[in-house]
Coordinates of C-alpha atoms in Angstrom, one line a residue:
M1 CA 2.3 31.7 -74.2
D2 CA 5.6 33.3 -72.2
N3 CA 6.5 31.9 -69.0
E4 CA 5.2 35.0 -67.8
S5 CA 1.5 33.5 -68.6
I6 CA 2.6 30.2 -68.4
D7 CA 3.0 30.9 -65.2
K8 CA -0.2 32.5 -64.1
R9 CA -2.2 30.0 -66.0
V10 CA -0.8 27.0 -63.8
L11 CA -1.5 29.0 -60.1
H12 CA -4.9 29.6 -61.9
L13 CA -5.5 26.1 -62.5
R14 CA -4.4 25.4 -58.6
E15 CA -6.0 27.5 -57.2
V16 CA -9.5 28.6 -58.7
E17 CA -9.6 25.6 -60.3
K18 CA -8.2 23.0 -57.5
L19 CA -6.3 20.6 -60.0
S20 CA -3.4 18.7 -58.7
A21 CA 0.1 19.0 -60.5
R22 CA -0.5 15.9 -62.7
Q23 CA -4.3 17.5 -63.7
I24 CA -2.5 21.1 -64.5
A25 CA 0.4 19.0 -66.5
K26 CA -2.2 17.1 -68.6
V27 CA -4.3 20.3 -69.3
M28 CA -0.8 23.3 -70.2
G29 CA 0.0 19.5 -71.8
M30 CA 3.6 19.9 -70.3
G31 CA 6.0 18.0 -67.3
C32 CA 4.9 17.4 -64.3
R33 CA 8.0 18.2 -62.9
R34 CA 8.1 21.3 -64.3
I35 CA 5.1 22.1 -63.4
K36 CA 6.4 21.6 -59.5
R37 CA 9.2 24.0 -60.2
I38 CA 6.4 26.3 -60.8
L39 CA 4.2 26.0 -58.0
E40 CA 7.4 25.7 -55.1
G41 CA 8.9 28.1 -57.0
S42 CA 5.6 30.8 -56.5
G43 CA 4.6 29.7 -53.1
A44 CA 1.1 28.1 -53.8
K45 CA 0.1 26.2 -50.3
P46 CA -0.8 22.4 -51.5
I47 CA -4.4 21.7 -52.1
P48 CA -6.1 20.5 -48.5
K49 CA -7.3 17.0 -48.7
V50 CA -11.3 17.4 -46.7
S51 CA -11.4 14.0 -44.6
I52 CA -14.4 12.0 -45.2
V53 CA -15.6 12.3 -42.2
E54 CA -15.5 16.2 -42.1
P55 CA -19.5 16.3 -42.4
Y56 CA -20.0 14.6 -39.0
R57 CA -17.8 16.8 -37.1
N58 CA -20.6 18.6 -35.3
L59 CA -21.4 15.8 -34.1
I60 CA -18.6 13.9 -33.3
A61 CA -17.6 17.0 -31.1
T62 CA -20.8 17.0 -29.3
W63 CA -21.2 13.1 -29.1
Y64 CA -17.5 13.7 -27.4
Q65 CA -19.1 16.7 -25.0
E66 CA -21.1 14.6 -23.5
Y67 CA -18.7 11.8 -22.9
P68 CA -15.0 12.7 -23.2
R69 CA -13.8 9.6 -23.0
L70 CA -15.6 7.7 -26.4
K71 CA -13.1 5.4 -28.1
A72 CA -12.2 6.0 -31.8
K73 CA -14.6 2.8 -32.8
Q74 CA -16.9 3.7 -30.7
I75 CA -17.6 6.9 -33.0
Y76 CA -16.9 4.6 -35.5
E77 CA -20.4 2.3 -34.9
R78 CA -21.7 5.4 -34.2
L79 CA -21.4 6.9 -37.5
K80 CA -22.3 4.3 -39.3
P81 CA -26.8 4.3 -39.0
Y82 CA -26.0 8.5 -40.3
G83 CA -24.7 6.5 -43.5
Y84 CA -20.8 6.8 -43.2
Q85 CA -19.1 5.1 -45.9
G86 CA -15.6 5.4 -44.8
S87 CA -13.2 2.8 -43.4
Y88 CA -12.3 3.3 -39.3
P89 CA -8.6 4.7 -40.0
S90 CA -10.1 7.3 -41.1
V91 CA -12.2 8.1 -38.1
A92 CA -9.7 7.4 -36.0
I93 CA -6.8 10.2 -37.6
F94 CA -10.3 12.3 -38.1
S95 CA -11.3 12.0 -33.6
R96 CA -7.8 12.0 -32.8
E97 CA -7.7 15.5 -32.1
Y98 CA -10.9 14.8 -29.5
R99 CA -9.0 11.8 -28.3
L100 CA -6.2 13.2 -27.1
R101 CA -5.9 13.7 -22.9
K102 CA -5.9 17.6 -21.6
S103 CA -3.1 18.9 -19.4
P104 CA -5.0 18.6 -15.4
V105 CA -5.2 21.0 -13.8
Y106 CA -5.6 20.9 -10.1
H107 CA -6.5 24.5 -7.9
T108 CA -4.0 25.1 -4.3
L109 CA -5.8 23.6 -1.3
S110 CA -5.9 25.3 2.0
F111 CA -6.4 24.8 5.7
L112 CA -7.0 25.4 8.6
P113 CA -5.1 24.9 11.4
G114 CA -5.7 20.9 13.0
E115 CA -8.5 21.0 10.1
E116 CA -7.0 18.2 8.6
A117 CA -4.4 15.1 8.2
Q118 CA -3.5 13.9 5.3
V119 CA -2.4 9.4 6.0
D120 CA -1.3 6.9 4.0
W121 CA 0.9 3.5 3.4
F122 CA 4.0 3.1 1.1
F123 CA 6.1 0.4 0.5
F124 CA 9.6 -0.3 0.4
R125 CA 11.9 -3.2 -0.5
H126 CA 14.7 -4.0 1.4
E127 CA 17.2 -6.7 -0.1
R128 CA 17.4 -8.5 3.6
L129 CA 14.8 -7.5 5.4
G130 CA 11.8 -8.0 2.5
M131 CA 8.9 -6.1 1.8
L132 CA 7.8 -3.1 4.5
A133 CA 5.0 -0.8 4.9
G134 CA 5.6 3.0 5.5
F135 CA 2.8 4.4 7.6
L136 CA 2.8 8.0 7.3
Y137 CA 0.5 11.2 8.7
V138 CA 0.6 14.5 7.9
L139 CA -0.8 17.2 9.4
A140 CA -2.2 19.8 5.8
Y141 CA -1.5 22.4 8.1
S142 CA 1.9 22.5 9.2
R143 CA 3.2 19.7 7.0
Y144 CA 4.1 18.3 9.9
A145 CA 5.0 14.4 9.7
W146 CA 5.1 11.1 11.8
G147 CA 5.6 8.2 9.9
R148 CA 7.3 4.5 11.4
F149 CA 7.8 0.8 9.0
Y150 CA 5.5 -2.2 10.2
P151 CA 5.9 -5.5 9.1
K152 CA 2.3 -5.6 7.0
T153 CA -0.4 -3.5 5.9
S154 CA -3.3 -5.7 8.1
F155 CA -5.5 -3.2 10.5
E156 CA -4.4 -3.8 13.5
F157 CA -1.3 -1.8 12.4
F158 CA -3.0 0.5 10.6
L159 CA -4.7 1.8 14.0
A160 CA -1.6 0.7 15.9
G161 CA 0.2 3.5 13.5
H162 CA -3.0 5.9 14.3
L163 CA -3.0 5.3 18.2
E164 CA 1.3 5.6 17.9
C165 CA 0.9 9.3 15.9
F166 CA -1.7 10.7 18.3
A167 CA 0.4 9.5 21.5
H168 CA 3.4 11.7 19.6
L169 CA 0.8 14.8 18.9
K170 CA -1.1 14.4 22.1
G171 CA -4.0 15.2 19.9
L172 CA -5.4 14.5 16.1
A173 CA -6.3 16.2 13.4
H174 CA -11.0 16.8 12.9
R175 CA -10.5 15.2 9.9
H176 CA -8.6 12.6 8.0
R177 CA -8.2 12.0 4.2
Y178 CA -6.8 8.7 2.9
D179 CA -7.4 6.8 -0.2
N180 CA -9.8 3.5 -0.8
L181 CA -7.6 1.0 1.3
K182 CA -9.5 -1.8 2.4
S183 CA -8.7 -0.7 6.2
V184 CA -11.3 2.3 4.9
V185 CA -13.6 0.7 2.4
I186 CA -14.8 -2.3 2.4
Q187 CA -16.6 -1.4 -1.1
R188 CA -16.9 1.7 -3.4
E189 CA -19.7 2.1 -5.9
S190 CA -20.6 5.5 -8.0
R191 CA -22.4 6.8 -5.8
S192 CA -21.9 4.8 -2.5
I193 CA -19.0 4.3 0.0
E194 CA -19.5 1.0 2.6
Y195 CA -17.2 2.1 5.1
N196 CA -15.0 -0.6 7.8
A197 CA -17.2 -0.9 10.6
Q198 CA -14.1 -1.4 13.3
F199 CA -12.8 1.7 12.1
L200 CA -16.5 4.3 11.6
D201 CA -16.0 2.8 15.6
F202 CA -12.3 3.9 16.0
A203 CA -12.9 6.9 14.2
R204 CA -16.1 7.5 16.6
F205 CA -14.0 6.5 19.6
F206 CA -11.2 9.6 18.5
G207 CA -14.1 11.6 17.3
F208 CA -12.8 12.3 13.7
S209 CA -14.8 12.9 10.3
I210 CA -13.6 11.0 7.4
H211 CA -13.3 12.0 4.4
V212 CA -12.5 9.5 1.2
C213 CA -10.4 10.5 -2.4
N214 CA -12.0 9.6 -5.7
P215 CA -10.6 6.9 -6.7
A216 CA -7.6 7.5 -9.0
S217 CA -7.2 10.5 -7.4
G218 CA -3.7 10.8 -5.7
N219 CA -3.7 15.1 -5.9
E220 CA -6.2 15.4 -3.2
K221 CA -3.8 14.1 -1.1
G222 CA -0.6 16.0 -2.1
R223 CA 0.9 16.7 1.3
V224 CA 1.3 13.3 1.7
E225 CA 1.8 12.1 -1.3
R226 CA 5.1 14.7 -1.6
V227 CA 6.7 13.5 2.0
I228 CA 6.3 9.8 0.3
R229 CA 8.4 11.5 -2.8
D230 CA 11.3 12.4 0.0
V231 CA 11.4 10.0 2.0
R232 CA 11.6 7.3 -1.0
I233 CA 14.6 10.0 -2.2
F234 CA 16.4 9.2 1.9
L235 CA 15.6 5.3 1.3
Y236 CA 17.5 4.9 -1.8
G237 CA 20.6 3.4 -1.2
Q238 CA 21.0 3.0 2.8
D239 CA 20.9 -0.3 4.1
F240 CA 19.3 -1.0 7.5
A241 CA 20.7 -4.2 9.9
D242 CA 16.7 -4.9 11.3
L243 CA 12.9 -3.1 11.1
K244 CA 14.5 -1.8 14.6
D245 CA 17.1 0.1 12.9
L246 CA 15.4 1.2 10.2
N247 CA 12.8 3.2 12.4
L248 CA 14.9 4.5 14.1
K249 CA 16.9 6.3 11.2
F250 CA 13.7 7.0 9.8
R251 CA 13.0 9.1 13.0
D252 CA 15.8 10.9 12.9
W253 CA 15.2 12.0 9.7
L254 CA 12.0 13.3 9.9
I255 CA 12.5 15.4 13.0
R256 CA 15.4 16.6 11.1
R257 CA 12.4 17.0 8.3
N258 CA 9.8 18.6 10.1
Q259 CA 12.9 21.2 11.2
T260 CA 13.5 22.6 7.8
L261 CA 12.2 25.5 6.7
H262 CA 9.1 24.7 4.2
R263 CA 8.9 26.4 0.8
S264 CA 5.3 27.0 0.6
T265 CA 5.0 28.7 3.9
G266 CA 9.2 29.8 4.9
K267 CA 8.5 27.8 8.4
T268 CA 9.7 24.9 10.0
P269 CA 7.0 21.8 10.6
L270 CA 8.1 21.9 13.9
M271 CA 6.7 26.0 14.9
L272 CA 4.1 25.4 12.6
L273 CA 3.2 22.6 14.9
S274 CA 1.6 25.4 18.1
Q275 CA -0.4 26.6 15.8
E276 CA -2.2 23.4 15.0
K277 CA -5.8 23.3 16.9
L278 CA -5.6 19.4 17.4
L279 CA -8.9 17.6 18.5
G280 CA -7.8 16.1 22.8
L281 CA -7.7 13.1 23.0
P282 CA -10.4 11.0 24.7
Q283 CA -10.0 8.7 28.1
G284 CA -9.2 5.4 27.8
T285 CA -7.5 2.8 25.1
Y286 CA -8.7 1.4 22.0
P287 CA -6.9 -2.1 21.5
P288 CA -4.9 -2.3 18.0
T289 CA -6.8 -5.3 16.9
R290 CA -8.4 -7.5 14.3
T291 CA -11.0 -10.4 14.4
I292 CA -10.5 -13.5 12.8
P293 CA -13.8 -15.1 13.5
A294 CA -14.7 -19.4 13.0
A295 CA -10.8 -20.4 12.8
A296 CA -11.0 -23.9 12.6
I297 CA -8.4 -25.7 15.2
S298 CA -7.4 -28.6 13.4
K299 CA -7.2 -32.3 14.9
T300 CA -3.4 -31.7 16.0
A301 CA -5.1 -29.0 18.1
L302 CA -3.5 -26.2 15.5
V303 CA -4.8 -22.8 14.4
E304 CA -3.4 -21.6 10.9
F305 CA -3.2 -17.9 10.3
E306 CA -0.9 -16.5 7.9
T307 CA 0.7 -19.8 6.1
N308 CA 1.6 -20.2 10.1
R309 CA -0.3 -22.9 12.5
Y310 CA -0.6 -22.0 16.6
S311 CA -0.9 -24.2 19.4
A312 CA -4.0 -24.3 21.1
P313 CA -4.7 -27.4 23.9
S314 CA -5.4 -30.9 22.9
G315 CA -8.9 -30.0 24.4
C316 CA -9.1 -27.5 21.9
A317 CA -8.7 -29.9 18.7
S318 CA -11.5 -30.2 15.9
K319 CA -13.5 -27.0 17.7
K320 CA -13.7 -23.4 16.1
A321 CA -11.7 -20.4 17.8
E322 CA -11.8 -16.9 16.9
I323 CA -8.2 -14.4 16.4
I324 CA -7.7 -11.9 18.0
A325 CA -4.6 -10.5 16.0
W326 CA -2.4 -7.9 17.5
P327 CA 0.7 -6.0 16.1
E328 CA 3.1 -8.5 18.5
K329 CA 0.7 -11.2 19.6
L330 CA -1.4 -13.8 18.8
E331 CA -4.6 -14.7 21.1
I332 CA -6.9 -17.2 20.5
F333 CA -11.2 -18.0 21.7
V334 CA -12.9 -21.0 22.3
E335 CA -16.3 -20.1 23.8
S336 CA -15.2 -16.9 24.4
Q337 CA -12.4 -17.7 26.6
K338 CA -8.7 -17.4 25.7
V339 CA -6.8 -20.2 25.5
A340 CA -3.4 -19.4 23.8
C341 CA -1.3 -16.6 23.2
H342 CA 1.7 -16.0 21.0
P343 CA 4.2 -14.2 19.9
R344 CA 3.6 -13.6 16.7
C345 CA 5.3 -14.7 13.3
F346 CA 5.9 -12.4 10.6
Q347 CA 8.5 -15.4 8.8
R348 CA 6.1 -18.2 6.1
D349 CA 4.7 -21.8 6.7
Q350 CA 6.7 -22.0 10.8
L351 CA 4.6 -23.6 13.7
I352 CA 4.9 -21.9 16.7
Q353 CA 4.1 -24.3 20.2
N354 CA 3.5 -24.3 23.2
P355 CA 4.8 -27.5 25.5
L356 CA 2.4 -27.2 27.7
H357 CA -0.7 -27.2 25.5
T358 CA 0.5 -30.9 24.6
Q359 CA 0.5 -32.1 28.4
R360 CA -2.7 -34.5 28.3
L361 CA -1.4 -36.1 25.3
L362 CA 2.0 -36.2 26.7
D363 CA 0.7 -38.2 29.6
R364 CA -0.6 -41.4 27.7
S365 CA 3.2 -43.1 27.0
P366 CA 5.9 -42.0 30.0
R367 CA 9.2 -42.5 27.6
F368 CA 7.2 -40.4 24.5
K369 CA 6.5 -37.8 27.0
Y370 CA 9.6 -37.5 27.9
E371 CA 11.6 -36.7 24.0
R372 CA 8.5 -34.8 23.0
I373 CA 9.1 -32.6 26.3
R374 CA 13.0 -32.5 25.1
E375 CA 11.7 -31.8 21.1
L376 CA 9.4 -29.2 22.6
I377 CA 11.7 -27.8 24.7
T378 CA 15.0 -27.3 22.3
Q379 CA 12.4 -25.5 18.8
M380 CA 10.9 -23.1 22.0
D381 CA 14.5 -21.3 21.9
P382 CA 17.8 -21.3 21.3
A383 CA 19.1 -21.1 24.5
F384 CA 17.4 -24.1 25.5
D385 CA 18.5 -26.1 22.4
Y386 CA 22.0 -24.7 23.5
F387 CA 21.5 -25.6 27.6
L388 CA 19.7 -29.1 26.8
K389 CA 23.4 -30.3 24.6
Y390 CA 25.9 -30.4 27.1
Q391 CA 24.1 -32.7 29.6
E392 CA 26.3 -35.8 29.9
N393 CA 23.8 -37.8 28.4
D394 CA 20.8 -38.8 27.4
T395 CA 19.3 -39.6 30.3
E396 CA 20.2 -36.3 32.2
Q397 CA 18.9 -34.5 28.8
L398 CA 15.7 -36.1 29.1
Q399 CA 15.0 -35.2 33.0
A400 CA 16.5 -31.5 32.1
A401 CA 14.4 -30.6 29.2
Y402 CA 11.2 -32.1 32.0
E403 CA 12.5 -29.9 34.6
L404 CA 12.4 -26.8 32.6
F405 CA 9.0 -27.6 31.2
G406 CA 7.6 -27.9 35.0
L407 CA 9.5 -24.9 35.6
L408 CA 7.4 -23.1 32.7
K409 CA 3.9 -23.5 34.2
T410 CA 5.3 -21.3 37.5
H411 CA 7.7 -19.2 35.6
S412 CA 7.1 -17.1 32.5
R413 CA 8.9 -17.8 29.5
A414 CA 11.2 -14.4 28.9
I415 CA 12.4 -15.1 33.1
L416 CA 13.3 -19.1 32.1
V417 CA 15.2 -17.8 28.5
S418 CA 17.2 -14.9 31.0
A419 CA 18.4 -17.5 33.2
V420 CA 19.3 -20.1 31.3
R421 CA 21.4 -17.6 28.8
Q422 CA 23.0 -16.1 32.1
L423 CA 24.2 -20.2 32.4
N424 CA 24.9 -20.9 29.1
Q425 CA 27.2 -17.7 29.1
M426 CA 28.7 -19.2 32.7
R427 CA 28.9 -23.0 30.8
A428 CA 26.9 -23.9 34.0
F429 CA 24.9 -26.7 32.4
K430 CA 23.3 -27.8 35.7
I431 CA 19.5 -27.9 36.4
K432 CA 20.4 -27.1 40.2
A433 CA 21.9 -23.8 39.1
L434 CA 19.1 -22.2 37.6

């Protein structure tokens, strides 16, 4: 048999009879290497290996059409009742093409002037200032952005961000779009949403509707997400002295951004802002507060809030209180009566006391009374501590602390601290000079 006949015979056995190279070599009485050279030289295609799962292809395709998120293990278990005898890896390999993630396709969203604003929080960690929360409000039509950084994302700061933005814009959008954050949504199930009752009241007061994005659908609020990305670029590598400095630089950046031509509209957000048909602001004000009911006052007349302890009058010890949290202060109510008000502390595990709250306890022992007053006064402000240290002796120090304590009853703390600071600068450490 000549070489041409051999080649033809090998190709026939391969393409018609579907024999492997080893089987052809046995039939032809030749070596496997020669058979492989003939097949490779002729360009013969390898015989595709049919998967044991192939007979179930249509069934599997139907399952994935109904339930696109099925896993290979679930397909394997579903095939067993249909007589499948193969292994799990065969199913995993065969079903891979159905389980590959499809590239998402998003449609361009367009908005009418004043129709919608997109609102979101984002976080910024600073080496010295710690974790801070950025509030961002973007008008969907003009892309005009307003924002501010706060110490926390709790409800009172969420409302404060809205209120400051509304005052800046002198109005607000007809609809606001949010993530499923707790300040807006308490709980969400497949077909029902439980909204935050106080936020619903806030929205009713200002007259805007609430639109909540679907879970894991950040593309639905792409306007604000894009600005957040730009803010992160602005923040990268910058240093800030304190929160006030951060907000000043952030405000300057927003002003420049709002005066820059937008790539989509071809105009600046500031130019388009005049076309926004915003809702007007209602009469009256809405307090940016959060209520914490049934807070316990300890036996030492202290109320714990966010790991810090705030003093209450000694007569309120062991009673139940209601805390009203403002962005800048904390109010304590007992039986609907306000009994204490403190500047809010954003550190942890601190003790914030008003010396007047312990007056009843101090009256029990004269010596203890004076020493306790001195301790409270020195802890109240560094200016008081500095002033007392320069008294001539211990007796005068106790007396000066007592005089300061008495002045707190008739003058505000801010005025008294300011006066003491002036005396410290003049190095006049006399109560008579005060």
